[in-house]
Tab-separated table of C-alpha atoms and ligand atoms in Angstrom:
chain	number	residue	atom	x	y	z
A	1	UNK	CA	125.847	113.579	106.648
A	2	UNK	CA	126.031	113.058	102.899
A	3	UNK	CA	126.005	109.623	101.292
A	4	UNK	CA	124.693	107.662	98.384
A	5	UNK	CA	121.049	106.840	98.982
A	6	UNK	CA	119.274	104.104	97.071
A	7	UNK	CA	115.560	105.198	96.728
A	8	UNK	CA	113.364	102.387	95.319
A	9	UNK	CA	110.184	103.813	93.744
A	10	UNK	CA	111.901	107.228	93.658
A	11	UNK	CA	110.225	108.171	90.426
A	12	UNK	CA	106.744	108.284	92.029
A	13	UNK	CA	104.738	110.883	93.960
A	14	UNK	CA	106.645	110.851	97.308
A	15	UNK	CA	109.947	110.355	95.503
A	16	UNK	CA	109.311	113.620	93.575
A	17	UNK	CA	109.359	115.510	96.879
A	18	UNK	CA	112.086	113.452	98.540
A	19	UNK	CA	114.815	113.486	95.954
A	20	UNK	CA	115.143	117.270	95.812
A	21	UNK	CA	115.480	117.319	99.636
A	22	UNK	CA	118.208	114.706	99.478
A	23	UNK	CA	119.997	116.656	96.692
A	24	UNK	CA	119.758	119.865	98.715
A	25	UNK	CA	121.770	118.400	101.562
A	26	UNK	CA	124.435	116.985	99.314
A	27	UNK	CA	123.488	113.290	98.966
A	28	UNK	CA	123.896	111.432	95.767
A	29	UNK	CA	120.747	109.395	94.789
A	30	UNK	CA	120.287	106.174	92.858
A	31	UNK	CA	116.698	105.492	91.960
A	32	UNK	CA	115.562	101.998	91.424
A	33	UNK	CA	112.242	102.069	89.646
A	34	UNK	CA	110.535	100.030	86.988
A	35	UNK	CA	108.874	103.249	85.742
A	36	UNK	CA	105.345	101.592	85.889
A	37	UNK	CA	104.063	104.873	87.379
A	38	UNK	CA	107.207	107.092	87.396
A	39	UNK	CA	107.633	110.386	85.640
A	40	UNK	CA	110.375	110.181	83.007
A	41	UNK	CA	110.589	113.886	82.427
A	42	UNK	CA	111.269	114.683	85.999
A	43	UNK	CA	113.940	111.958	86.282
A	44	UNK	CA	115.659	113.133	83.204
A	45	UNK	CA	116.127	116.642	84.702
A	46	UNK	CA	117.557	115.062	87.876
A	47	UNK	CA	119.932	112.811	85.992
A	48	UNK	CA	121.162	115.799	84.089
A	49	UNK	CA	122.525	117.255	87.456
A	50	UNK	CA	125.085	114.429	87.434
A	51	UNK	CA	123.958	113.437	91.061
A	52	UNK	CA	120.973	111.154	90.317
A	53	UNK	CA	121.165	107.813	88.601
A	54	UNK	CA	118.220	105.842	87.427
A	55	UNK	CA	118.375	102.069	87.426
A	56	UNK	CA	115.302	101.021	85.541
A	57	UNK	CA	114.644	97.687	87.125
A	58	UNK	CA	111.992	95.705	89.051
A	59	UNK	CA	112.339	95.010	92.778
A	60	UNK	CA	111.029	91.568	92.055
A	61	UNK	CA	114.373	90.675	90.507
A	62	UNK	CA	116.796	89.958	93.427
A	63	UNK	CA	119.930	90.077	91.242
A	64	UNK	CA	119.112	93.539	89.958
A	65	UNK	CA	118.333	94.765	93.432
A	66	UNK	CA	121.726	93.429	94.657
A	67	UNK	CA	123.514	95.192	91.867
A	68	UNK	CA	121.758	98.444	92.507
A	69	UNK	CA	122.654	98.288	96.243
A	70	UNK	CA	126.384	98.330	95.489
A	71	UNK	CA	128.023	101.427	97.075
A	72	UNK	CA	124.873	102.658	98.779
A	73	UNK	CA	124.983	103.181	102.580
A	74	UNK	CA	121.399	104.167	103.155
A	75	UNK	CA	118.133	102.952	101.555
A	76	UNK	CA	114.635	104.428	101.310
A	77	UNK	CA	112.218	101.772	100.131
A	78	UNK	CA	109.159	103.346	98.487
A	79	UNK	CA	108.477	101.019	95.566
A	80	UNK	CA	105.182	99.323	95.845
A	81	UNK	CA	101.998	98.582	94.011
A	82	UNK	CA	99.278	100.568	95.639
A	83	UNK	CA	96.194	99.444	97.622
A	84	UNK	CA	93.840	100.054	94.679
A	85	UNK	CA	94.654	96.787	92.908
A	86	UNK	CA	95.594	94.773	95.995
A	87	UNK	CA	92.318	92.847	96.313
A	88	UNK	CA	91.718	92.441	92.522
A	89	UNK	CA	95.255	91.045	92.053
A	90	UNK	CA	96.678	89.723	95.358
A	91	UNK	CA	99.316	87.803	93.381
A	92	UNK	CA	100.971	90.974	92.129
A	93	UNK	CA	100.511	92.742	95.386
A	94	UNK	CA	102.295	90.034	97.370
A	95	UNK	CA	104.961	89.545	94.600
A	96	UNK	CA	105.967	93.260	94.631
A	97	UNK	CA	105.133	94.290	98.140
A	98	UNK	CA	106.413	91.175	100.014
A	99	UNK	CA	108.842	89.445	97.699
A	100	UNK	CA	110.131	92.678	96.296
A	101	UNK	CA	110.546	94.203	99.759
A	102	UNK	CA	112.366	91.104	100.993
A	103	UNK	CA	114.803	91.475	98.029
A	104	UNK	CA	115.510	95.071	99.042
A	105	UNK	CA	115.968	94.333	102.749
A	106	UNK	CA	118.032	91.177	102.213
A	107	UNK	CA	120.298	92.988	99.748
A	108	UNK	CA	120.721	95.890	102.163
A	109	UNK	CA	121.699	93.506	105.012
A	110	UNK	CA	124.202	91.794	102.676
A	111	UNK	CA	125.737	95.115	101.526
A	112	UNK	CA	126.323	96.483	105.049
A	113	UNK	CA	123.701	99.265	104.608
A	114	UNK	CA	123.314	101.114	107.929
A	115	UNK	CA	119.856	102.502	107.649
A	116	UNK	CA	116.703	101.540	105.785
A	117	UNK	CA	113.645	103.685	105.828
A	118	UNK	CA	110.533	101.788	104.745
A	119	UNK	CA	107.356	103.379	103.442
A	120	UNK	CA	104.790	101.469	105.597
A	121	UNK	CA	101.207	102.579	105.907
A	122	UNK	CA	98.572	103.535	108.437
A	123	UNK	CA	96.412	100.790	106.762
A	124	UNK	CA	98.188	98.252	109.048
A	125	UNK	CA	95.773	99.394	111.715
A	126	UNK	CA	92.624	98.567	109.805
A	127	UNK	CA	89.571	100.362	111.106
A	128	UNK	CA	90.583	101.575	114.601
A	129	UNK	CA	88.299	101.319	117.604
A	130	UNK	CA	89.812	104.373	119.212
A	131	UNK	CA	91.617	107.522	118.145
A	132	UNK	CA	94.390	108.542	117.954
A	133	UNK	CA	96.103	105.432	116.595
A	134	UNK	CA	99.376	104.660	118.350
A	135	UNK	CA	102.069	102.407	117.060
A	136	UNK	CA	101.729	99.833	119.819
A	137	UNK	CA	97.961	99.607	119.370
A	138	UNK	CA	96.114	96.660	117.734
A	139	UNK	CA	96.835	96.016	114.030
A	140	UNK	CA	94.181	94.566	111.697
A	141	UNK	CA	95.653	94.667	108.122
A	142	UNK	CA	92.630	94.064	105.884
A	143	UNK	CA	93.988	93.610	102.377
A	144	UNK	CA	97.049	91.948	100.811
A	145	UNK	CA	98.624	95.461	100.518
A	146	UNK	CA	98.187	96.111	104.265
A	147	UNK	CA	99.368	92.652	105.104
A	148	UNK	CA	102.410	93.209	102.963
A	149	UNK	CA	103.196	96.455	104.741
A	150	UNK	CA	102.977	94.772	108.099
A	151	UNK	CA	105.158	91.830	106.755
A	152	UNK	CA	107.675	94.372	105.573
A	153	UNK	CA	108.073	95.754	109.083
A	154	UNK	CA	108.566	92.261	110.486
A	155	UNK	CA	111.132	91.365	107.716
A	156	UNK	CA	113.137	94.482	108.741
A	157	UNK	CA	113.080	93.339	112.238
A	158	UNK	CA	114.384	89.876	111.133
A	159	UNK	CA	117.231	91.308	109.058
A	160	UNK	CA	118.266	93.934	111.619
A	161	UNK	CA	118.814	91.137	114.090
A	162	UNK	CA	121.274	89.561	111.690
A	163	UNK	CA	123.162	92.476	110.271
A	164	UNK	CA	124.354	96.021	110.784
A	165	UNK	CA	121.257	97.576	109.499
A	166	UNK	CA	118.887	99.746	111.597
A	167	UNK	CA	115.477	100.770	110.277
A	168	UNK	CA	112.341	103.017	110.638
A	169	UNK	CA	109.050	101.876	109.174
A	170	UNK	CA	107.141	105.127	108.585
A	171	UNK	CA	103.354	104.510	108.726
A	172	UNK	CA	102.191	107.218	106.425
A	173	UNK	CA	98.571	108.415	106.927
A	174	UNK	CA	96.733	110.143	104.054
A	175	UNK	CA	99.555	111.792	102.035
A	176	UNK	CA	98.450	114.628	99.693
A	177	UNK	CA	100.079	117.373	97.724
A	178	UNK	CA	101.229	118.588	94.350
A	179	UNK	CA	101.952	115.771	91.764
A	180	UNK	CA	99.586	113.210	93.202
A	181	UNK	CA	97.862	110.919	90.739
A	182	UNK	CA	94.183	111.510	90.530
A	183	UNK	CA	93.581	107.800	91.158
A	184	UNK	CA	95.239	107.836	94.575
A	185	UNK	CA	93.051	105.470	96.728
A	186	UNK	CA	92.150	107.465	99.912
A	187	UNK	CA	92.861	110.995	98.627
A	188	UNK	CA	91.098	110.735	95.344
A	189	UNK	CA	88.295	112.540	96.995
A	190	UNK	CA	90.395	115.711	96.874
A	191	UNK	CA	90.853	115.572	93.210
A	192	UNK	CA	87.156	114.757	92.642
A	193	UNK	CA	86.093	117.793	94.821
A	194	UNK	CA	88.561	120.178	93.078
A	195	UNK	CA	87.425	119.078	89.617
A	196	UNK	CA	83.832	119.716	90.556
A	197	UNK	CA	84.583	123.059	92.165
A	198	UNK	CA	86.641	124.202	89.198
A	199	UNK	CA	83.523	123.558	87.086
A	200	UNK	CA	81.437	125.630	89.521
A	201	UNK	CA	79.672	122.601	90.888
A	202	UNK	CA	79.246	121.763	94.531
A	203	UNK	CA	80.990	118.706	96.173
A	204	UNK	CA	78.481	115.919	96.690
A	205	UNK	CA	78.989	113.971	99.998
A	206	UNK	CA	77.443	110.594	100.736
A	207	UNK	CA	75.788	110.558	104.206
A	208	UNK	CA	76.845	113.271	106.648
A	209	UNK	CA	80.500	113.348	105.598
A	210	UNK	CA	81.552	112.209	109.009
A	211	UNK	CA	84.153	109.813	107.688
A	212	UNK	CA	87.564	111.249	108.425
A	213	UNK	CA	91.213	111.074	107.309
A	214	UNK	CA	94.458	112.353	108.694
A	215	UNK	CA	95.831	114.333	105.774
A	216	UNK	CA	99.601	114.916	105.849
A	217	UNK	CA	101.385	117.044	103.247
A	218	UNK	CA	103.881	115.250	100.986
A	219	UNK	CA	106.572	117.877	101.792
A	220	UNK	CA	106.308	116.989	105.480
A	221	UNK	CA	106.398	113.272	104.557
A	222	UNK	CA	109.643	113.736	102.642
A	223	UNK	CA	111.099	115.680	105.579
A	224	UNK	CA	110.209	112.712	107.938
A	225	UNK	CA	112.074	110.372	105.600
A	226	UNK	CA	115.220	112.494	105.613
A	227	UNK	CA	115.053	112.770	109.408
A	228	UNK	CA	114.641	109.017	109.686
A	229	UNK	CA	117.778	108.542	107.526
A	230	UNK	CA	119.724	110.529	109.997
A	231	UNK	CA	118.088	109.614	113.357
A	232	UNK	CA	120.000	107.953	116.216
A	233	UNK	CA	120.438	104.222	115.682
A	234	UNK	CA	119.784	103.707	119.416
A	235	UNK	CA	116.211	104.933	118.784
A	236	UNK	CA	115.701	102.956	115.529
A	237	UNK	CA	114.051	99.562	114.760
A	238	UNK	CA	110.424	100.796	115.278
A	239	UNK	CA	107.505	101.791	113.292
A	240	UNK	CA	106.616	105.530	113.518
A	241	UNK	CA	103.395	107.142	112.579
A	242	UNK	CA	103.618	110.033	110.088
A	243	UNK	CA	100.338	112.061	110.151
A	244	UNK	CA	99.114	115.288	111.783
A	245	UNK	CA	97.112	113.885	114.664
A	246	UNK	CA	94.048	115.692	113.273
A	247	UNK	CA	91.051	113.831	111.842
A	248	UNK	CA	89.475	115.815	109.133
A	249	UNK	CA	85.945	114.833	108.128
A	250	UNK	CA	85.005	114.696	104.425
A	251	UNK	CA	82.576	117.600	105.082
A	252	UNK	CA	85.391	119.700	106.528
A	253	UNK	CA	87.614	118.817	103.629
A	254	UNK	CA	84.857	119.960	101.218
A	255	UNK	CA	84.497	123.371	102.983
A	256	UNK	CA	88.407	123.781	103.020
A	257	UNK	CA	88.507	123.145	99.245
A	258	UNK	CA	85.593	125.409	98.574
A	259	UNK	CA	87.541	128.202	100.205
A	260	UNK	CA	90.805	127.226	98.436
A	261	UNK	CA	89.158	127.276	95.018
A	262	UNK	CA	87.226	130.374	95.859
A	263	UNK	CA	83.766	129.521	94.617
A	264	UNK	CA	80.394	130.402	96.190
A	265	UNK	CA	78.821	126.931	96.682
A	266	UNK	CA	77.768	124.782	99.630
A	267	UNK	CA	78.428	121.048	99.807
A	268	UNK	CA	75.496	118.872	98.996
A	269	UNK	CA	74.624	115.857	101.242
A	270	UNK	CA	73.220	112.751	99.695
A	271	UNK	CA	71.301	110.760	102.405
A	272	UNK	CA	72.986	107.300	102.450
A	273	UNK	CA	73.962	104.743	105.102
A	274	UNK	CA	77.678	105.127	105.077
A	275	UNK	CA	80.097	103.110	107.058
A	276	UNK	CA	81.896	105.807	108.962
A	277	UNK	CA	85.550	105.172	109.532
A	278	UNK	CA	87.898	107.644	111.167
A	279	UNK	CA	91.637	108.182	111.246
A	280	UNK	CA	94.078	110.197	113.361
A	281	UNK	CA	97.615	109.344	114.175
A	282	UNK	CA	99.253	109.624	117.581
A	283	UNK	CA	102.461	111.352	116.433
A	284	UNK	CA	104.249	111.578	119.723
A	285	UNK	CA	106.818	108.927	118.745
A	286	UNK	CA	107.719	110.788	115.534
A	287	UNK	CA	108.651	113.800	117.664
A	288	UNK	CA	110.447	111.695	120.223
A	289	UNK	CA	112.566	109.500	117.992
A	290	UNK	CA	112.974	111.606	114.764
A	291	UNK	CA	112.407	115.187	116.102
A	292	UNK	CA	109.683	115.425	113.383
A	293	UNK	CA	106.361	117.185	113.537
A	294	UNK	CA	104.255	118.467	110.614
A	295	UNK	CA	104.744	122.062	109.428
A	296	UNK	CA	101.969	122.579	106.815
A	297	UNK	CA	98.436	122.823	108.069
A	298	UNK	CA	95.472	121.554	105.989
A	299	UNK	CA	94.252	125.016	104.901
A	300	UNK	CA	97.710	125.989	103.628
A	301	UNK	CA	98.421	122.609	102.095
A	302	UNK	CA	95.119	122.465	100.240
A	303	UNK	CA	95.611	125.985	98.995
A	304	UNK	CA	99.054	125.036	97.726
A	305	UNK	CA	97.564	121.988	95.956
A	306	UNK	CA	94.814	123.967	94.314
A	307	UNK	CA	97.301	126.639	93.164
A	308	UNK	CA	99.663	124.037	91.679
A	309	UNK	CA	99.344	123.277	88.016
A	310	UNK	CA	98.793	119.549	88.664
A	311	UNK	CA	95.675	119.493	90.854
B	401	LIG	N1	100.675	108.316	98.928
B	401	LIG	C1	100.179	107.846	100.113
B	401	LIG	O1	99.150	108.366	100.581
B	401	LIG	C2	100.763	106.671	100.807
B	401	LIG	C3	100.243	106.295	102.129
B	401	LIG	C4	100.782	105.315	102.832
B	401	LIG	C5	101.904	104.590	102.288
B	401	LIG	N2	102.398	104.944	101.047
B	401	LIG	C6	103.542	104.163	100.478
B	401	LIG	O2	104.576	105.074	100.127
B	401	LIG	C7	105.289	104.629	99.003
B	401	LIG	C8	105.348	105.606	97.887
B	401	LIG	O3	104.033	105.964	97.564
B	401	LIG	P1	103.709	106.979	96.335
B	401	LIG	O4	102.398	107.543	96.660
B	401	LIG	O5	104.942	107.715	96.006
B	401	LIG	O6	103.399	105.835	95.229
B	401	LIG	P2	103.708	105.918	93.576
B	401	LIG	O7	102.835	104.879	92.999
B	401	LIG	O8	103.601	107.353	93.122
B	401	LIG	O9	105.209	105.571	93.564
B	401	LIG	C9	105.722	104.241	93.576
B	401	LIG	C10	106.779	104.054	92.641
B	401	LIG	O10	107.245	102.637	92.693
B	401	LIG	C11	107.427	102.245	91.334
B	401	LIG	N3	107.287	100.814	91.344
B	401	LIG	C12	106.108	100.114	91.425
B	401	LIG	N4	106.320	98.764	91.251
B	401	LIG	C13	107.626	98.628	91.192
B	401	LIG	C14	108.481	97.419	91.072
B	401	LIG	N5	107.942	96.240	91.022
B	401	LIG	N6	109.804	97.642	90.940
B	401	LIG	C15	110.353	98.965	90.944
B	401	LIG	N7	109.555	100.060	91.099
B	401	LIG	C16	108.313	99.832	91.234
B	401	LIG	C17	106.476	102.974	90.456
B	401	LIG	O11	106.908	103.117	89.150
B	401	LIG	C18	106.476	104.368	91.192
B	401	LIG	O12	107.403	105.275	90.612
B	401	LIG	C19	104.577	103.198	98.657
B	401	LIG	O13	105.279	102.201	99.186
B	401	LIG	C20	103.176	103.368	99.282
B	401	LIG	O14	102.578	102.151	99.568
B	401	LIG	C21	101.912	105.973	100.366
């Protein structure tokens, strides 16, 4: 099913893996991105194919979003300001992640867009009391970023009741892979460990390293987005977890990266009282409604990351 897909924030990390998958199946892509974090070199190469257009605009400007929506029948909404700055600058976070998202969803509804795929986040759950985390479980969004992701899901529900659009809000867990910025909030620990290991130094872990994350490879995340663009509308209008279902502790991560980099060191543990939070997705809905499951295991994915020039 080829179409013109509007990808907001398509110049960023997940977009870098999504756009080639869309082009591979024959879609045309219009990227709406203010280039605050985007990669200009990569976009220029895509634009040169004649099948990708860059609209350098900000989702905070409703008029620009409306104009960019013209002629698009599907939308992937990735543009957001990340969780890092959310508490320091809640105004910007709400402006981009709530007002900007509303602009995208309202324009999609007005233009008769059939499917919106929204990059939501596992952070809507807050610190879970039990694992795995299921979509219908309790939500405790803790920061303006997390509140905005939850609000985005509710706005989609609102517009879908008043227009033709159907939607999936994909709650991404800890996305990692080639091209990720070293400052990425949750996964910056990967970059930190790799830098130390490359210098022949052991990873240093606070406490016992029991804190865990559910690491999902960005290639699998991009696949999930494509599948959500195509999935049956009768199964749509729901949030869907995109993770692996496996909680990997920081200590396990360190050992996996030691093997991937290939150095002979042991992790060092620094005795500390650490608040241990754990994460693992219940991914049964992703299989049920999208037909999606992860294909890249942690060892393969981390090796891929270490071998890539960017890590
Ligand atoms: N990477 C993860 O681990 C992760 C986890 C959960 C959710 N998400 C969500 O997935 C989406 C994509 O994440 P990413 O890792 O690719 O982030 P990213 O920062 O690499 O990409 C975001 C893109 O949005 C653009 N952008 C930011 N503000 C904008 C604005 N006001 N107008 C237009 N464009 C704007 C940036 O220039 C950038 O190209 C985000 O919505 C993020 O919240 C990511």
